[in-house]
Coordinates of C-alpha atoms in Angstrom, one line a residue:
Chain A
M1 CA 0.0 -0.3 0.1
R2 CA 1.4 3.5 -0.8
R3 CA 2.1 6.0 2.2
E4 CA -0.9 8.1 1.1
T5 CA -3.7 5.1 1.0
I6 CA -2.8 4.0 4.8
L7 CA -2.7 7.5 5.9
N8 CA -6.0 7.6 4.2
L9 CA -7.4 5.1 6.7
A10 CA -5.3 5.8 9.5
I11 CA -6.5 9.4 9.5
P12 CA -10.5 8.9 9.6
G13 CA -9.7 5.7 12.4
I14 CA -7.7 8.4 15.2
L15 CA -10.8 10.5 14.3
L16 CA -13.1 7.0 15.3
A17 CA -10.7 6.2 18.3
T18 CA -11.0 9.8 19.5
A19 CA -14.4 9.6 19.7
L20 CA -14.1 6.1 21.4
I21 CA -11.7 6.4 23.4
A22 CA -13.3 9.3 25.1
Y23 CA -17.1 7.3 25.3
A24 CA -14.4 4.8 27.3
M25 CA -13.6 8.0 29.5
D26 CA -16.6 9.1 29.8
E27 CA -15.8 12.7 28.3
P28 CA -18.7 13.9 26.0
Y29 CA -17.2 17.1 25.7
I30 CA -14.4 15.3 23.9
I31 CA -16.9 13.2 21.3
T32 CA -18.6 16.6 21.1
L33 CA -15.4 17.9 19.7
A34 CA -14.6 15.0 17.7
T35 CA -18.1 14.7 16.3
K36 CA -17.5 19.1 15.0
A37 CA -14.2 17.3 13.5
A38 CA -15.8 15.4 11.7
I39 CA -18.8 17.4 10.1
L40 CA -16.3 20.0 9.0
A41 CA -14.4 17.7 7.5
L42 CA -17.3 17.1 5.5
A43 CA -17.3 20.3 4.5
G44 CA -14.0 20.4 3.6
V45 CA -14.6 17.0 1.4
G46 CA -17.3 19.1 -0.1
L47 CA -15.1 22.2 -0.8
N48 CA -12.1 19.7 -1.7
I49 CA -14.1 18.5 -4.7
A50 CA -14.2 21.7 -6.4
L51 CA -10.6 23.2 -5.1
G52 CA -8.6 20.1 -5.0
L53 CA -10.3 18.5 -8.2
G54 CA -11.4 21.2 -10.1
G55 CA -8.8 23.6 -9.0
L56 CA -12.0 25.8 -7.8
V57 CA -11.2 28.8 -5.0
S58 CA -14.2 29.9 -4.3
L59 CA -14.5 31.9 -1.3
G60 CA -18.1 31.4 -0.7
H61 CA -18.7 28.1 0.5
A62 CA -20.2 29.0 3.7
A63 CA -23.2 30.1 2.0
F64 CA -23.9 26.3 0.9
F65 CA -23.2 25.8 4.5
G66 CA -25.2 28.3 5.4
V67 CA -27.9 27.0 3.7
G68 CA -27.6 23.6 4.9
G69 CA -27.7 24.4 7.9
Y70 CA -30.8 27.0 7.5
A71 CA -32.6 23.9 5.2
M72 CA -32.1 22.2 9.1
G73 CA -33.5 25.0 11.1
I74 CA -36.4 26.2 9.1
L75 CA -37.7 22.2 9.0
A76 CA -37.2 21.8 12.9
F77 CA -38.5 25.9 13.3
H78 CA -42.0 24.4 11.7
A79 CA -42.3 21.6 13.3
Q80 CA -41.1 22.3 17.0
N81 CA -43.8 24.9 16.1
Y82 CA -46.3 22.6 14.5
M83 CA -46.9 25.7 12.2
P84 CA -46.7 24.5 8.2
I85 CA -44.5 26.1 6.2
W86 CA -47.0 28.7 4.1
G87 CA -49.5 26.9 5.7
V88 CA -48.8 23.8 3.4
I89 CA -46.0 21.9 4.1
E90 CA -45.3 20.2 7.5
G91 CA -42.4 20.9 8.7
T92 CA -40.0 18.1 10.3
K93 CA -37.5 16.9 13.3
S94 CA -36.1 13.3 10.9
M95 CA -32.5 13.6 10.0
P96 CA -33.3 11.6 6.5
I97 CA -35.9 14.0 5.5
I98 CA -33.6 16.9 6.5
W99 CA -30.2 16.0 4.8
L100 CA -32.2 15.2 1.6
V101 CA -33.7 19.1 2.0
A102 CA -30.1 20.3 2.9
L103 CA -28.8 18.2 -0.1
I104 CA -31.3 19.5 -2.5
A105 CA -31.5 23.0 -1.3
S106 CA -27.8 24.0 -1.2
A107 CA -26.9 22.3 -4.5
L108 CA -29.9 24.6 -6.0
T109 CA -27.9 27.5 -4.5
A110 CA -24.3 26.3 -5.8
L111 CA -26.1 25.7 -9.3
V112 CA -27.6 29.1 -9.4
I113 CA -24.2 30.8 -7.7
G114 CA -21.9 28.7 -9.9
A115 CA -23.7 29.2 -13.6
M116 CA -23.0 33.0 -13.0
S117 CA -19.5 33.0 -11.2
L118 CA -18.3 30.6 -13.8
R119 CA -18.4 32.4 -16.5
T120 CA -15.2 33.7 -15.1
T121 CA -11.8 32.6 -13.8
G122 CA -9.0 33.6 -11.8
V123 CA -9.1 36.7 -9.2
Y124 CA -12.9 37.3 -10.5
F125 CA -14.3 33.9 -9.7
I126 CA -12.9 34.0 -6.1
M127 CA -14.3 37.9 -5.5
I128 CA -17.5 36.2 -6.8
T129 CA -18.1 33.9 -5.3
L130 CA -16.8 35.7 -2.0
A131 CA -19.4 38.8 -2.7
F132 CA -22.3 36.2 -4.0
G133 CA -21.3 34.7 -0.1
Q134 CA -22.0 37.7 1.4
M135 CA -25.0 38.1 -0.2
L136 CA -26.5 35.3 2.1
F137 CA -25.3 36.9 4.6
Y138 CA -26.5 40.0 4.6
F139 CA -29.7 38.4 3.4
A140 CA -30.5 36.1 6.4
I141 CA -29.1 39.3 8.7
S142 CA -32.3 41.0 7.3
W143 CA -35.1 38.5 7.1
P144 CA -36.2 38.3 10.6
T145 CA -38.9 35.5 10.4
Y146 CA -36.2 33.0 11.3
G147 CA -34.8 34.9 13.6
G148 CA -32.5 37.5 11.2
E149 CA -29.7 38.6 13.0
D150 CA -29.9 36.4 16.5
G151 CA -30.1 33.1 14.8
M152 CA -32.9 30.7 16.0
S153 CA -32.5 28.1 18.3
I154 CA -33.5 24.3 17.9
Y155 CA -35.0 22.9 21.5
L156 CA -34.2 18.6 21.1
R157 CA -31.5 17.5 18.4
N158 CA -33.4 16.0 15.3
G159 CA -33.8 12.3 15.1
F160 CA -33.0 9.2 13.3
P161 CA -35.1 6.2 13.1
G162 CA -33.6 3.5 15.2
V163 CA -31.0 6.1 17.1
N164 CA -31.6 7.7 20.0
T165 CA -29.6 11.1 18.7
L166 CA -29.4 13.0 22.4
V167 CA -26.4 10.6 22.8
P168 CA -23.3 12.4 21.6
L169 CA -21.6 9.1 20.6
N170 CA -24.7 8.1 18.8
F171 CA -24.0 11.4 16.8
F172 CA -20.9 11.5 15.9
L173 CA -21.2 8.0 14.5
I174 CA -24.1 9.4 12.3
C175 CA -21.4 11.9 11.1
F176 CA -18.6 9.6 11.0
V177 CA -20.6 7.5 8.9
I178 CA -21.8 10.2 6.7
L179 CA -18.0 11.8 6.3
A180 CA -16.6 8.0 5.3
V181 CA -19.0 7.3 2.3
V182 CA -19.0 10.8 1.3
M183 CA -15.2 10.2 0.9
V184 CA -15.4 6.8 -0.4
L185 CA -17.6 8.8 -3.2
T186 CA -15.2 11.2 -3.2
D187 CA -12.4 9.2 -4.3
R188 CA -14.7 7.0 -6.5
L189 CA -15.2 10.7 -8.4
G190 CA -12.1 11.9 -8.4
K191 CA -11.2 8.0 -10.4
S192 CA -14.3 8.1 -13.1
A193 CA -14.2 9.8 -16.7
F194 CA -15.8 12.8 -14.9
G195 CA -13.2 13.3 -12.8
L196 CA -10.3 12.9 -15.1
A197 CA -12.1 15.3 -17.1
L198 CA -12.7 17.5 -14.7
Q199 CA -8.7 17.0 -13.8
A200 CA -7.8 17.8 -16.7
T201 CA -9.6 21.5 -17.0
R202 CA -8.0 22.2 -13.9
Q203 CA -4.4 21.6 -15.6
N204 CA -5.0 22.9 -18.7
A205 CA -8.6 24.4 -19.2
A206 CA -7.5 24.6 -23.0
R207 CA -5.9 21.7 -23.7
A208 CA -9.2 20.3 -22.2
E209 CA -11.5 21.9 -24.6
A210 CA -9.6 21.0 -26.9
V211 CA -10.2 17.3 -27.2
G212 CA -14.0 17.8 -27.0
L213 CA -14.4 18.1 -23.0
A214 CA -16.2 21.2 -21.6
P215 CA -14.6 23.1 -18.8
Y216 CA -18.0 25.0 -18.2
R217 CA -20.0 22.4 -17.7
L218 CA -17.7 19.7 -16.0
R219 CA -17.2 23.0 -13.5
L220 CA -20.7 23.8 -13.2
V221 CA -21.1 19.9 -11.7
A222 CA -18.5 20.0 -9.8
F223 CA -19.5 22.9 -8.3
T224 CA -22.6 22.1 -7.4
I225 CA -21.6 18.7 -6.0
S226 CA -19.6 20.2 -3.8
G227 CA -21.8 22.6 -2.4
A228 CA -24.2 19.6 -1.9
V229 CA -21.7 18.4 0.1
T230 CA -20.8 21.5 2.1
G231 CA -24.7 22.4 2.9
L232 CA -25.3 18.5 3.7
A233 CA -22.5 19.6 6.6
G234 CA -24.1 23.0 7.0
A235 CA -26.8 20.8 7.9
L236 CA -25.5 18.7 10.6
F237 CA -23.4 21.6 12.0
A238 CA -26.7 23.0 13.0
D239 CA -27.9 19.8 14.4
L240 CA -24.5 19.5 16.6
N241 CA -25.3 23.0 18.1
R242 CA -28.8 22.9 18.2
F243 CA -28.7 26.8 16.8
V244 CA -28.4 28.1 13.0
S245 CA -27.3 32.0 12.6
P246 CA -26.2 34.4 10.0
S247 CA -22.5 33.7 11.3
M248 CA -22.8 30.0 9.5
L249 CA -23.0 32.3 5.8
S250 CA -20.6 34.7 7.1
W251 CA -17.0 34.5 4.8
H252 CA -14.8 33.7 7.6
M253 CA -16.5 30.1 7.6
S254 CA -15.7 30.4 4.2
G255 CA -12.0 30.6 4.9
E256 CA -12.1 28.6 8.0
I257 CA -13.2 25.7 5.5
M258 CA -10.5 26.2 3.2
I259 CA -7.8 26.2 6.1
L260 CA -8.4 22.9 6.9
I261 CA -7.9 21.8 3.8
I262 CA -4.8 23.5 3.6
L263 CA -3.9 22.6 6.9
G264 CA -4.2 18.8 5.9
G265 CA -3.2 19.2 2.6
I266 CA -5.1 20.1 -0.9
A267 CA -6.5 17.7 -3.1
R268 CA -5.7 14.9 -0.4
L269 CA -8.8 12.2 0.3
S270 CA -8.2 12.5 3.9
G271 CA -6.6 16.0 3.9
P272 CA -10.0 17.7 4.9
V273 CA -9.7 15.3 8.4
A274 CA -6.2 15.5 9.1
G275 CA -6.8 19.8 8.8
A276 CA -10.0 19.5 10.7
M277 CA -8.3 17.5 13.2
L278 CA -5.8 19.8 13.4
F279 CA -8.2 22.7 13.7
I280 CA -9.9 21.6 16.2
A281 CA -7.5 20.3 18.3
L282 CA -5.4 24.0 17.8
E283 CA -8.8 25.4 19.0
Y284 CA -9.0 23.5 21.9
V285 CA -5.1 24.3 23.1
L286 CA -4.5 27.5 22.2
E287 CA -7.9 28.9 23.4
D288 CA -6.8 27.6 26.6
L289 CA -3.7 29.4 26.4
S290 CA -4.7 33.1 25.0
H291 CA -7.7 34.1 24.4
Y292 CA -6.3 35.8 21.7
W293 CA -6.4 32.6 19.9
H294 CA -6.5 33.3 16.2
V295 CA -3.2 35.4 16.5
Y296 CA -1.4 31.8 16.6
L297 CA -3.7 30.3 14.4
G298 CA -2.9 33.1 11.4
A299 CA 0.7 32.3 12.2
I300 CA 0.9 28.7 12.0
L301 CA -1.3 29.0 8.3
L302 CA 0.6 31.3 7.1
G303 CA 3.7 29.2 7.6
V304 CA 2.2 26.3 6.7
V305 CA 1.1 28.6 3.1
L306 CA 4.6 30.0 3.2
F307 CA 7.0 27.0 3.9
A308 CA 5.0 23.8 4.1
R309 CA 3.1 23.6 1.4
G310 CA 1.8 20.1 1.5
G311 CA 0.0 20.4 4.5
V312 CA 0.5 17.5 7.5
I313 CA -0.3 14.7 4.7
G314 CA 2.0 16.6 2.8
L315 CA 4.4 16.0 5.2
I316 CA 4.2 12.4 6.1
A317 CA 3.1 11.3 3.0
G318 CA 6.1 13.2 0.9
R319 CA 5.2 14.0 -2.4
E320 CA 4.3 17.6 -2.1
V321 CA 1.6 17.2 -4.4
A322 CA -1.1 14.8 -4.5
H323 CA -2.1 15.2 -8.3
D324 CA -0.1 16.3 -11.4
Chain B
M1 CA -40.1 61.5 -1.8
S2 CA -39.0 65.3 -1.8
A3 CA -36.4 66.5 -3.9
A4 CA -34.3 67.6 -1.3
L5 CA -34.5 64.1 0.5
L6 CA -33.7 62.4 -2.7
I7 CA -30.2 64.8 -3.2
E8 CA -29.4 64.3 0.5
Q9 CA -29.7 60.2 -0.3
L10 CA -27.4 61.0 -3.7
L11 CA -24.9 62.7 -1.6
N12 CA -24.9 60.2 1.1
G13 CA -24.3 57.4 -1.8
L14 CA -21.4 59.6 -3.4
Q15 CA -19.9 59.5 0.2
F16 CA -20.6 56.2 0.6
G17 CA -19.4 55.7 -3.4
V18 CA -15.9 58.1 -2.5
M19 CA -15.1 55.6 0.3
L20 CA -15.2 52.8 -1.4
F21 CA -13.3 54.3 -4.5
L22 CA -10.3 55.0 -1.8
M23 CA -9.9 51.1 -1.0
A24 CA -10.7 49.8 -4.4
A25 CA -8.2 51.9 -6.1
G26 CA -5.6 50.4 -3.8
L27 CA -6.7 47.0 -4.2
T28 CA -6.7 47.2 -7.9
L29 CA -3.2 49.2 -8.1
I30 CA -2.1 46.1 -6.0
F31 CA -4.1 43.5 -8.3
G32 CA -2.9 45.1 -11.6
V33 CA 1.0 45.8 -10.7
M34 CA 1.5 42.8 -8.6
G35 CA -1.3 40.4 -9.5
L36 CA -1.7 39.9 -5.5
I37 CA -5.2 39.7 -4.6
N38 CA -4.8 41.0 -0.9
L39 CA -7.5 40.4 1.5
A40 CA -5.6 41.6 4.3
H41 CA -6.5 45.0 2.7
G42 CA -9.6 45.9 4.9
S43 CA -7.2 45.1 7.7
L44 CA -5.2 48.4 6.7
Y45 CA -8.3 50.2 6.3
M46 CA -8.9 49.3 10.0
I47 CA -5.1 50.0 11.0
G48 CA -5.8 53.4 9.9
A49 CA -8.9 53.9 11.5
F50 CA -7.5 52.5 15.0
A51 CA -4.4 54.8 14.1
A52 CA -7.0 57.9 14.0
A53 CA -8.4 56.9 17.0
G54 CA -5.4 56.6 19.3
V55 CA -3.9 59.8 17.8
A56 CA -6.8 62.2 18.3
G57 CA -7.2 60.9 21.5
W58 CA -4.0 61.2 22.4
T59 CA -3.5 64.8 20.8
G60 CA -7.0 66.0 20.4
S61 CA -6.5 67.1 16.6
F62 CA -8.2 65.3 13.8
W63 CA -5.9 66.6 11.4
L64 CA -2.6 65.0 13.3
A65 CA -4.9 61.8 13.5
L66 CA -5.2 61.7 9.7
M67 CA -1.9 62.4 9.0
G68 CA -1.1 59.7 11.5
A69 CA -3.0 57.0 10.1
L70 CA -1.7 57.9 6.7
M71 CA 1.5 57.4 8.2
A72 CA 1.0 54.3 9.7
A73 CA -0.7 52.0 7.0
A74 CA 2.1 53.0 4.9
M75 CA 4.3 51.8 7.5
I76 CA 2.7 48.9 8.1
G77 CA 2.4 48.2 4.9
A78 CA 5.6 48.4 3.7
L79 CA 6.5 46.3 6.0
V80 CA 3.5 43.7 5.2
E81 CA 5.2 43.8 2.3
M82 CA 8.3 43.0 2.6
V83 CA 7.9 40.6 5.3
V84 CA 4.9 38.2 3.4
I85 CA 3.6 39.9 0.7
R86 CA 7.0 39.6 -1.4
R87 CA 7.3 35.7 -1.3
L88 CA 3.5 35.3 -2.4
Y89 CA 4.3 37.3 -6.1
D90 CA 5.1 33.9 -8.0
R91 CA 2.7 32.0 -6.1
D92 CA -0.9 30.7 -7.3
H93 CA -4.0 33.2 -6.5
L94 CA -4.5 30.0 -3.5
D95 CA -1.7 30.5 -1.6
Q96 CA -2.2 34.6 -1.7
V97 CA -6.1 33.9 -0.6
L98 CA -4.8 32.0 2.2
A99 CA -1.4 33.6 3.1
T100 CA -3.0 37.3 3.0
F101 CA -6.7 35.8 5.4
A102 CA -3.7 34.4 8.0
L103 CA -2.8 38.2 7.9
I104 CA -6.6 39.2 8.6
L105 CA -6.4 36.7 11.8
I106 CA -3.5 38.5 13.0
F107 CA -4.3 41.9 12.7
S108 CA -7.4 41.9 13.9
E109 CA -6.6 39.6 16.9
G110 CA -3.5 42.2 17.2
T111 CA -5.7 44.9 17.2
R112 CA -8.2 43.7 19.6
F113 CA -5.3 42.5 22.2
F114 CA -3.9 46.6 22.0
F115 CA -6.8 48.4 21.8
G116 CA -9.6 46.0 23.7
S117 CA -12.5 44.5 22.5
L118 CA -14.8 48.3 22.9
P119 CA -15.7 49.9 20.1
L120 CA -13.5 53.7 19.8
Y121 CA -15.1 57.0 18.4
L122 CA -14.1 59.8 16.7
D123 CA -15.0 63.3 17.2
T124 CA -15.9 65.4 13.9
P125 CA -13.1 68.6 13.8
D126 CA -15.1 72.1 14.9
L127 CA -14.2 73.1 11.7
L128 CA -16.4 70.6 9.5
S129 CA -19.2 69.7 12.3
G130 CA -22.9 70.7 11.9
P131 CA -24.6 70.9 8.4
T132 CA -24.2 73.6 6.0
M133 CA -26.5 75.1 3.4
L134 CA -26.3 73.9 -0.2
P135 CA -28.0 75.8 -2.9
G136 CA -31.4 75.3 -3.2
G137 CA -32.2 75.7 0.6
I138 CA -30.6 72.1 1.3
E139 CA -29.1 71.3 5.1
Y140 CA -26.0 69.0 4.0
S141 CA -23.0 67.3 7.0
K142 CA -20.2 69.3 6.6
Y143 CA -18.4 66.5 7.2
R144 CA -19.5 63.9 4.4
L145 CA -19.1 66.6 1.9
F146 CA -15.5 66.9 3.3
I147 CA -15.2 63.2 2.8
I148 CA -16.6 63.6 -1.1
A149 CA -13.7 66.5 -2.0
V150 CA -10.7 64.9 0.0
G151 CA -12.0 61.6 -2.5
L152 CA -12.7 63.2 -5.7
A153 CA -9.2 65.3 -4.7
V154 CA -7.5 62.0 -4.4
G155 CA -8.9 60.4 -7.4
A156 CA -7.8 63.0 -9.1
G157 CA -4.1 63.1 -8.2
L158 CA -4.1 59.3 -8.4
F159 CA -5.0 59.7 -12.2
W160 CA -2.3 62.9 -12.2
L161 CA 0.3 60.2 -10.5
I162 CA -0.3 57.4 -13.0
S163 CA -1.0 59.1 -16.5
R164 CA 2.0 62.4 -16.2
T165 CA 4.3 60.9 -13.6
R166 CA 7.9 59.3 -13.5
I167 CA 6.9 56.2 -11.0
G168 CA 3.0 56.4 -12.7
I169 CA 5.1 55.5 -16.2
Q170 CA 7.0 52.8 -14.1
I171 CA 3.5 51.6 -12.5
R172 CA 2.2 51.2 -15.7
A173 CA 5.2 49.4 -17.4
G174 CA 5.1 47.4 -14.6
E175 CA 1.7 46.1 -15.2
A176 CA 2.4 45.2 -19.1
D177 CA 5.9 43.6 -18.5
R178 CA 7.9 43.6 -15.4
E179 CA 10.8 41.6 -16.8
M180 CA 10.8 44.1 -19.1
I181 CA 11.2 47.4 -16.8
A182 CA 13.3 45.6 -14.4
A183 CA 16.3 44.9 -17.0
L184 CA 15.4 48.5 -18.2
G185 CA 16.7 49.6 -14.7
V186 CA 14.2 50.2 -12.1
D187 CA 14.0 48.4 -8.6
I188 CA 10.9 46.6 -9.2
R189 CA 11.3 45.2 -6.0
K190 CA 10.9 49.2 -4.3
L191 CA 8.6 49.6 -6.9
Y192 CA 6.5 47.2 -5.6
T193 CA 7.0 48.0 -2.5
L194 CA 6.1 51.5 -2.9
V195 CA 2.8 50.5 -4.6
F196 CA 1.9 48.7 -1.9
A197 CA 2.1 51.5 0.2
L198 CA 0.5 53.5 -1.5
G199 CA -2.9 51.4 -1.8
A200 CA -1.9 50.6 2.1
A201 CA -2.4 54.3 2.8
L202 CA -5.3 55.2 0.7
A203 CA -7.2 52.3 2.7
G204 CA -5.7 53.6 6.0
L205 CA -6.6 57.4 5.1
A206 CA -10.5 56.1 3.6
G207 CA -10.5 54.1 7.4
A208 CA -9.5 57.2 9.0
M209 CA -12.5 59.3 7.3
I210 CA -15.0 56.7 8.3
G211 CA -14.0 57.0 11.6
P212 CA -16.0 60.2 12.8
I213 CA -19.4 58.3 11.2
Q214 CA -19.1 54.8 12.7
S215 CA -18.0 53.3 15.3
V216 CA -13.7 52.2 15.1
E217 CA -13.6 48.6 16.0
V218 CA -12.3 45.4 15.0
G219 CA -13.4 43.7 12.1
M220 CA -14.9 46.9 10.0
G221 CA -12.8 46.4 7.1
E222 CA -14.3 43.4 6.1
P223 CA -17.8 43.7 4.9
V224 CA -16.0 47.5 3.0
L225 CA -13.6 45.1 1.7
I226 CA -15.7 42.8 0.5
L227 CA -17.9 45.7 -1.4
A228 CA -14.3 46.9 -3.0
F229 CA -14.2 43.2 -4.6
V230 CA -17.6 43.8 -5.5
V231 CA -16.2 47.0 -7.2
I232 CA -13.4 46.1 -8.7
V233 CA -15.3 43.1 -10.1
I234 CA -17.7 45.6 -11.9
G235 CA -14.9 47.9 -13.0
G236 CA -12.4 45.7 -14.6
I237 CA -9.3 44.8 -12.7
G238 CA -6.4 46.8 -13.2
S239 CA -8.5 49.4 -14.6
I240 CA -8.8 52.9 -11.6
K241 CA -11.2 54.2 -13.9
G242 CA -13.1 51.5 -13.8
A243 CA -12.6 51.3 -9.9
F244 CA -14.0 54.9 -9.5
I245 CA -17.1 54.4 -11.6
G246 CA -17.9 50.9 -9.7
A247 CA -17.5 52.9 -6.8
L248 CA -19.9 55.3 -7.3
L249 CA -22.0 53.0 -9.2
V250 CA -22.3 50.3 -5.7
G251 CA -21.9 53.4 -3.3
L252 CA -25.0 55.2 -5.1
T253 CA -26.8 51.3 -5.6
D254 CA -27.1 50.3 -1.9
T255 CA -27.7 53.7 -0.5
L256 CA -31.0 54.8 -2.9
G257 CA -31.7 50.8 -2.6
R258 CA -32.0 51.4 0.8
I259 CA -34.0 54.2 1.1
M260 CA -36.6 53.4 -2.0
L261 CA -37.5 49.8 -1.9
P262 CA -39.3 49.8 1.3
Q263 CA -41.2 53.0 -0.2
L264 CA -41.6 50.9 -3.7
F265 CA -43.2 47.9 -1.7
G266 CA -45.0 49.9 -0.1
L267 CA -47.3 50.8 -3.0
F268 CA -48.6 47.3 -3.1
M269 CA -47.6 46.0 0.8
D270 CA -48.9 46.9 4.1
A271 CA -46.3 48.9 5.4
S272 CA -44.8 46.9 7.9
S273 CA -44.1 43.7 5.6
A274 CA -42.9 46.3 2.7
T275 CA -40.4 47.2 5.3
T276 CA -39.4 43.7 5.9
V277 CA -39.3 42.8 2.3
G278 CA -37.6 45.9 1.3
A279 CA -35.1 46.0 3.4
S280 CA -34.2 42.3 2.7
L281 CA -33.8 43.1 -0.8
A282 CA -32.2 46.0 0.0
S283 CA -29.1 44.3 1.1
M284 CA -28.9 42.3 -2.0
T285 CA -29.7 45.2 -4.9
I286 CA -25.2 45.4 -5.3
Y287 CA -25.1 41.9 -5.3
I288 CA -27.8 41.9 -8.1
L289 CA -25.8 44.7 -9.7
M290 CA -22.5 42.5 -10.0
A291 CA -24.3 39.4 -11.5
G292 CA -26.0 41.7 -13.7
I293 CA -23.1 43.0 -15.3
L294 CA -20.8 40.5 -15.3
L295 CA -23.7 38.1 -17.0
F296 CA -23.2 41.1 -20.1
K297 CA -19.4 41.8 -19.1
P298 CA -17.6 39.0 -17.8
S299 CA -14.3 40.8 -17.0
G300 CA -16.4 44.0 -15.9
L301 CA -17.1 47.4 -17.3
F302 CA -13.0 48.4 -18.1
G303 CA -11.4 45.2 -17.4
G304 CA -9.2 43.5 -20.4
Q305 CA -10.1 40.2 -21.0
S306 CA -9.9 37.8 -17.5

């Protein structure tokens, strides 16, 4: 097995082991942190489809994360108030339905934003995705029905058939299984004809076009899938906190999801998982150490970008870039 | 809506647009010359505002505060360029985004460390406080008129600098072909530091001038930064003229949208829901404007091929 293949199994394994050991030692807070890491990793895996495979530097993925979060928030809000949406659609507290709605809503959002943003490339694309993300952020702030600036709380975590989701370990396992399934699917996607074509457009769009591929369509599909996965992560994140607010849509969120990928290693299958664990661990350790922990996070990020471009996995697995 | 109110709102929009221009001009110059996307530009705006608040608190003079803000932003800009930014010119945009995002984290938390989390306030100088009478009997804030005047003057100065001076020739040459002008004996590293410091000073000036209107607080630069991006996308990257037109468009659209949309919806809705829907949509108008312009001109109004 290649060193990276071993890592792809070992890194999620460490996450699972952390949660199980924390369960054995009766440390529910650590389980919650592990759950947060799994969810952020899922968001990162989503962004990595656009960023790693497609080379699309989206600084607006918080939009999809937030749309997923609000999908959960709105459905659960109507369910807990026994107040159908527009008087017709019943809300729901069932996770599978919420996930489906979150996937569809964020995919549609990504399709619309992508269709406009992908007409441009390079810096324009970065700025435009950022701007559209900000648009949804301000919309959420100024729309009072679902809490506006204050966000809204959901009293009780949503349910999953046959599982008591109030037990921290159970909810972790749900998130972890979703993460694992999505990672396997992403791996397959990267090796499929579609994935190869997408990577070709990243490496050289003009040549890809010359052999008959349609970069715009490939990128749009990748962007939509990417947004959908990040949206699913948003729904889980909202469920973890039992709270949705515009901060899920803020561009800091986009930046954080991107940081996860870079800390772990870009275009690596388990890069976002390693990055998310590192990010959460840093947050946990540094926040204790200093109130101003973002300074250290910034310094570490700067160091990784300037001097260790492969991220954690790049350091361990050797080759600096996974693709090419 | 009365004509006086409309003119007042037009002036507010102009003032907002001029502020955005000061931010966008620096961003577009830095991108045009060095090919760098600088997310930390909003931090320089914040540094300008805090430096102004600091100097004003110390000396009590608004004019010294303005000078202090310009100098602090330019010096920190030059320092950051020499320590960090310089290493990013050859990197791809992703690395630039991440490194400058890291700089935001460092600057924001650093400022919080030195100045605390409470917002600061800058006083309007006596000379400019209160309203003045415009022709036609319209009262308008002297200070906002001052901002418009300074912004227009800086804009004119910038056009002159770029099109008429030796430095301007070098900057334009740097945009066109950096190897060639290095070969012709221009110290390109110095030129880059200079351009970055110039952009930083413009951002610092904008931040210092906004101080008496808004509160000075950590994170104040980011909404402006993102609006400045919208401006650049509309105007076309690298074009100062585009930044100017884009900034005015965004400033006017945003200000007028906030006033007019709730009234527009009030024509066929009850007042409270008109306010709600109007305000929600008003927060989106400039992005819709941006999307509309992109549909027809993907590289902005004055941009070349992207």
